[in-house]
Amino acid sequence: MRQLRILFSLGIVWALIGQAAGAAAGLFLVRAIRAAANLPPSAEAELVIAAMFSVFGSLLFSGVLTDWLKWCVGIETPLRHGDPDGLPAWTRYFSVDYNHKVIGIQYGVTSIIVLLVGGILAIIFRLELSWPGEQFLTPESYNTIFSAHGIIMIASILLGVGAMVNYLVPMMIGASDMAFPRLNAFSYWIAIPSAILIMAGMVIGDGWETGWVGYPPLSTIDGSPLGTQLFILGFYFNGFSSIAGAINLLVTVMIMRAKGMSLWRMPIFVWAAIATSLIQFTATQTVGAAQLMVTTQRVLKLGFFDPTFSNGLGWPAGDPILYQHLFWFYSHPVVYVFVLPGLGIISELLPVYSRKPLFGYKWVALSSLGIALVGFLVWAHHMFTSGMADVLRIPFMLATLLVAIPTGVKFFSWVGTIWGGKVTFETPMLFVLGAISVFLIGGLTGPILGTIPTDLHLHDSYWVVGHFHATMFGGFVFPFFAAIYYWYPKITGHMYNERLGKIHFWLMTPGFWLMSLGQMQVGIWGMRRRIYDYDPALGIEFTHALITLSALIIGWSVLIMIYNLITSSRTERVAAINPWGSRSPEWQVPSPLPEFNYYRPFEVVGEPYDYGVPGSVYVRDVPAAGD
Amino acid sequence: MSAAATHHDQAHDHADEHGHAHVPTYLETLRANRLGLWLFCISEVFLFVALIVVRFALWGNTRPELDQALGLATTSVLLISSYFMVRAEVAIAHGDRDKFLNSLLVTFVLGVLFLVGVVGFEWGLFGITFGDHELLKPTDGAFGAVFFGMTGIHALHVVSGLFLILMVYINGRRGGYSTERHWGVEACAIYWHYVDVVWVFFYPILYLIGTPVH
Ligand code: HEM
Ligand SMILES: [Cu+2]
């Protein structure tokens, strides 16, 4: 009985019920209306309305809208905080909670679960690719699985970015929470139904075959699978999460910093979070518009991207290339959303383990903004082969190559920080160094793609696959894991198992090098992207088998991390307050932090990264009134 | 942003076993809310600009034949509604509740009239034509797509604005706002003006620029 009561107190359970109920309501509504209006049933319309209702149902039932709905009718509600009444403390992690640390953990755990789902899909189609010919996947199911892999991994990355930003930023700037705690919860709880829509797209209505980019005409022609529509709507609704989260973060940083924390004295990760949010709250709108246009074209036959229209009067038709512009105007900048927080983590951790000041703090801070800004000017480098206007090519090539400057600033800063430092190699530091090595591979292969003559050959080849996996592993996955290990004692009060951490690292890093370089090699030798088969005459069978092998190794190593994280939380509590000797405020107080982060407010009185500078202080408690 | 901006007001802080919670004052909350809303407005600029870019990419220097009188009428109605919104906000700031409520009501009615003009007549829901040209259909290639897309997205914003106005009106009747504390009214007004300004760009872009193609 009690178990049942607890189960039905969980927001996540209600979110799922709400999603199902919303979907059913939407479905029947459309059927009823169409039947009443004597229209033939339309699966497409039913699906769209059901999906929209399902997201709303999920939000409504989970309870994340409750306070706002009360406000609408003039009822004031205090902000709920602390452990839930009469329920075990752990239940708050499965329900709507307004504490930024709880929400950060929710994001993080969801991110890892989604990462595993995406990883399993990758392993499935890697097995298919281990040998030439058709093994156990049909071409259609191969298409669905690689498409789902792509977008699910992106969802995972966005959730992981949400985890780091939510958990770390308020803590680092000395705020007791985000500026809008309810909006913060909303950002998380709308990501759940969105992810479910995307995953549902794999099984409902024949999956989809457009890849994560969803280009028309493939995504809009008659007979394109219904799953496409679910993927597009899931993508669309996830945008709400990005926009709301980013606005929240920007306001938080603008007005809630501790006394004395001027912009140049913020932890460097906060700069990365700002740059990320600037991209998220603007660019997301254009891809949202593009997804809405695709939806209206599919359901209502609006011809945005349909070039075939003609009524003999000279009226203009649509244009599929337009979609690509709208899509990449978001999707290039969003790759910096993926990597900027991770690069911030690298800059944050290196000084701690090198016992030296961060080299060129201001330049690193500005380079994040620089990357974000230049990132808006390069989108068409994804379209060199797609038939866009020729005049656009050279400017976009030049702008693309410009990105190397701020990125280079970061690399030099990292090298300068390690140089001559007293470096130690705990697991987080290993992952930081791994991240740098992997991101270097990604960074060096990018300009080759950004240069038109070489891109004409490499576009849509496995070289591109190698390139972006290196950037995303180096810019997100490795730093994310570093962050997890690094803040694990802060979050749980326990120390992770160092041995397992090192095993994880030494499996994953060489595994990744092998995978990435292998992908680039088969790419140069003629392997195309997004296809289930290849010609054995290309001579790439052996490398393909190696790639699959390394994918398996990476997969196992991640499972070791998860095992480590779970079992370590059952060990004895660590005594050390500050195991890494960090100067950051959160490490000056015992772990885990209390509900509102600090028992006493602190003030900033020095530079954040003056490691090894005698007598330097970063933060100290604000003297209480009357002291 | 100076250190003073993040000044802690000791009277409004409390510390207990949960740690030190900074309970924001009304003014601090107001500041956060304002920033948040303006950031949201900036964010939406990207949506509307994307639509405008689509218009120019697809229509170029042409446009469909639309009813000029109707376009002018709806635009005027919306602009006038903004005036009454300002009037409402000034009224509540001066504590004149009746004027506040009446002005809100006028704004609401004008907003509904705008919708009737665009969605009702221009979209042809009522099946009434004014001039001698046919009504544009959503499936009429890029003309239909862009026109219905832009007016549709804008209409969605108008509808949500009307919903806000209604909410503020109901709360206002219950005495939910005072001379000093009426963030709800302010937010609603900013949003309404914003939606209005967007139309100020959409109207010429849809109705005036380019040569009509018959
Ligand atoms: C040094 C900076 C970089 C340059 C010059 C660069 C350049 C390029 C170019 C030109 C392409 C298109 C290749 C083609 O399709 O023919 C591409 C693809 C891609 N890049 Fe980068 N890139 C850089 C950094 C990054 C970063 C930091 C990420 C972050 C995650 C990233 C993620 C991707 C992805 C996901 C794709 C594939 C998109 C797709 O078609 O599905 N890149 N890159
Ligand atoms: Cu790009």
PDB file of C-alpha atoms and ligand atoms in Angstrom, chain A residues 212-213 215 328 332 334-336 338-339 381-385 400-401 403-404 407 439 442-451 455 458-460 464 467-468 471-472 529-530, ligand 1:
ATOM      1  CA  TRP A 212      18.813  14.376 -37.461  1.00  0.00           C
ATOM      2  CA  VAL A 213      18.674  17.241 -39.950  1.00  0.00           C
ATOM      3  CA  TYR A 215      15.773  18.051 -44.689  1.00  0.00           C
ATOM      4  CA  TRP A 328      21.911  25.438 -39.831  1.00  0.00           C
ATOM      5  CA  HIS A 332      25.818  25.275 -36.334  1.00  0.00           C
ATOM      6  CA  VAL A 334      24.234  24.769 -31.284  1.00  0.00           C
ATOM      7  CA  VAL A 335      27.401  22.739 -31.730  1.00  0.00           C
ATOM      8  CA  TYR A 336      28.960  25.429 -29.563  1.00  0.00           C
ATOM      9  CA  PHE A 338      27.408  21.360 -26.915  1.00  0.00           C
ATOM     10  CA  VAL A 339      31.055  22.181 -26.454  1.00  0.00           C
ATOM     11  CA  HIS A 381      29.590  25.724 -44.483  1.00  0.00           C
ATOM     12  CA  HIS A 382      27.232  22.769 -44.166  1.00  0.00           C
ATOM     13  CA  MET A 383      25.774  23.626 -47.545  1.00  0.00           C
ATOM     14  CA  PHE A 384      28.750  23.918 -49.864  1.00  0.00           C
ATOM     15  CA  THR A 385      27.410  21.040 -51.935  1.00  0.00           C
ATOM     16  CA  THR A 400      34.432  29.379 -40.734  1.00  0.00           C
ATOM     17  CA  LEU A 401      38.180  29.526 -40.657  1.00  0.00           C
ATOM     18  CA  VAL A 403      36.491  30.247 -35.620  1.00  0.00           C
ATOM     19  CA  ALA A 404      39.933  28.746 -35.281  1.00  0.00           C
ATOM     20  CA  THR A 407      39.358  28.174 -30.315  1.00  0.00           C
ATOM     21  CA  PHE A 439      39.082  17.940 -29.194  1.00  0.00           C
ATOM     22  CA  GLY A 442      38.107  17.409 -33.988  1.00  0.00           C
ATOM     23  CA  GLY A 443      39.505  20.910 -34.243  1.00  0.00           C
ATOM     24  CA  LEU A 444      42.168  20.011 -36.792  1.00  0.00           C
ATOM     25  CA  THR A 445      39.735  18.173 -39.036  1.00  0.00           C
ATOM     26  CA  GLY A 446      37.206  21.030 -39.027  1.00  0.00           C
ATOM     27  CA  PRO A 447      39.103  23.559 -41.142  1.00  0.00           C
ATOM     28  CA  ILE A 448      39.640  20.872 -43.764  1.00  0.00           C
ATOM     29  CA  LEU A 449      35.864  20.628 -44.002  1.00  0.00           C
ATOM     30  CA  GLY A 450      35.453  24.364 -43.881  1.00  0.00           C
ATOM     31  CA  THR A 451      37.653  24.780 -46.945  1.00  0.00           C
ATOM     32  CA  ASP A 455      34.851  19.747 -48.433  1.00  0.00           C
ATOM     33  CA  LEU A 458      34.696  14.956 -47.955  1.00  0.00           C
ATOM     34  CA  HIS A 459      31.103  16.111 -47.568  1.00  0.00           C
ATOM     35  CA  ASP A 460      28.728  13.313 -46.581  1.00  0.00           C
ATOM     36  CA  VAL A 464      32.578  14.192 -41.348  1.00  0.00           C
ATOM     37  CA  HIS A 467      35.178  15.046 -37.280  1.00  0.00           C
ATOM     38  CA  PHE A 468      32.040  15.688 -35.341  1.00  0.00           C
ATOM     39  CA  THR A 471      34.450  17.512 -31.402  1.00  0.00           C
ATOM     40  CA  MET A 472      31.531  16.264 -29.383  1.00  0.00           C
ATOM     41  CA  ARG A 529      27.653   8.557 -44.394  1.00  0.00           C
ATOM     42  CA  ARG A 530      24.144   7.393 -43.491  1.00  0.00           C
TER      43      ARG A 530
HETATM   44  C1  HEM C   1      37.391  24.278 -35.661  1.00  0.00           C
HETATM   45  C2  HEM C   1      36.145  24.509 -35.782  1.00  0.00           C
HETATM   46  C3  HEM C   1      35.217  23.745 -36.700  1.00  0.00           C
HETATM   47  C4  HEM C   1      35.140  23.797 -38.040  1.00  0.00           C
HETATM   48  C5  HEM C   1      35.983  24.640 -38.930  1.00  0.00           C
HETATM   49  C6  HEM C   1      34.087  22.911 -38.459  1.00  0.00           C
HETATM   50  C7  HEM C   1      33.675  22.688 -39.751  1.00  0.00           C
HETATM   51  C8  HEM C   1      32.687  21.821 -40.134  1.00  0.00           C
HETATM   52  C9  HEM C   1      32.182  21.682 -41.458  1.00  0.00           C
HETATM   53  C10 HEM C   1      32.619  22.501 -42.641  1.00  0.00           C
HETATM   54  C11 HEM C   1      31.221  20.725 -41.450  1.00  0.00           C
HETATM   55  C12 HEM C   1      30.384  20.261 -42.627  1.00  0.00           C
HETATM   56  C13 HEM C   1      31.009  19.086 -43.264  1.00  0.00           C
HETATM   57  C14 HEM C   1      30.132  18.537 -44.340  1.00  0.00           C
HETATM   58  O1  HEM C   1      29.000  18.127 -44.048  1.00  0.00           O
HETATM   59  O2  HEM C   1      30.602  18.493 -45.498  1.00  0.00           O
HETATM   60  C15 HEM C   1      31.115  20.252 -40.128  1.00  0.00           C
HETATM   61  C16 HEM C   1      30.232  19.277 -39.719  1.00  0.00           C
HETATM   62  C17 HEM C   1      29.900  19.065 -38.393  1.00  0.00           C
HETATM   63  N1  HEM C   1      30.530  19.622 -37.307  1.00  0.00           N
HETATM   64 FE1  HEM C   1      32.107  20.890 -37.359  1.00  0.00          FE
HETATM   65  N2  HEM C   1      33.552  22.323 -37.377  1.00  0.00           N
HETATM   66  C18 HEM C   1      34.219  22.810 -36.279  1.00  0.00           C
HETATM   67  C19 HEM C   1      33.953  22.509 -34.985  1.00  0.00           C
HETATM   68  C20 HEM C   1      32.890  21.740 -34.564  1.00  0.00           C
HETATM   69  C21 HEM C   1      32.488  21.624 -33.218  1.00  0.00           C
HETATM   70  C22 HEM C   1      33.134  22.307 -32.037  1.00  0.00           C
HETATM   71  C23 HEM C   1      31.457  20.804 -33.193  1.00  0.00           C
HETATM   72  C24 HEM C   1      30.756  20.467 -31.921  1.00  0.00           C
HETATM   73  C25 HEM C   1      30.121  19.572 -31.492  1.00  0.00           C
HETATM   74  C26 HEM C   1      31.155  20.384 -34.548  1.00  0.00           C
HETATM   75  C27 HEM C   1      30.154  19.536 -34.926  1.00  0.00           C
HETATM   76  C28 HEM C   1      29.848  19.203 -36.203  1.00  0.00           C
HETATM   77  C29 HEM C   1      28.759  18.352 -36.589  1.00  0.00           C
HETATM   78  C30 HEM C   1      27.728  17.723 -35.657  1.00  0.00           C
HETATM   79  C31 HEM C   1      28.807  18.237 -37.959  1.00  0.00           C
HETATM   80  C32 HEM C   1      27.937  17.360 -38.832  1.00  0.00           C
HETATM   81  C33 HEM C   1      26.618  17.919 -39.105  1.00  0.00           C
HETATM   82  C34 HEM C   1      25.805  17.017 -40.000  1.00  0.00           C
HETATM   83  O3  HEM C   1      25.907  17.129 -41.214  1.00  0.00           O
HETATM   84  O4  HEM C   1      25.051  16.199 -39.472  1.00  0.00           O
HETATM   85  N3  HEM C   1      32.073  20.979 -35.358  1.00  0.00           N
HETATM   86  N4  HEM C   1      32.023  20.943 -39.334  1.00  0.00           N
END
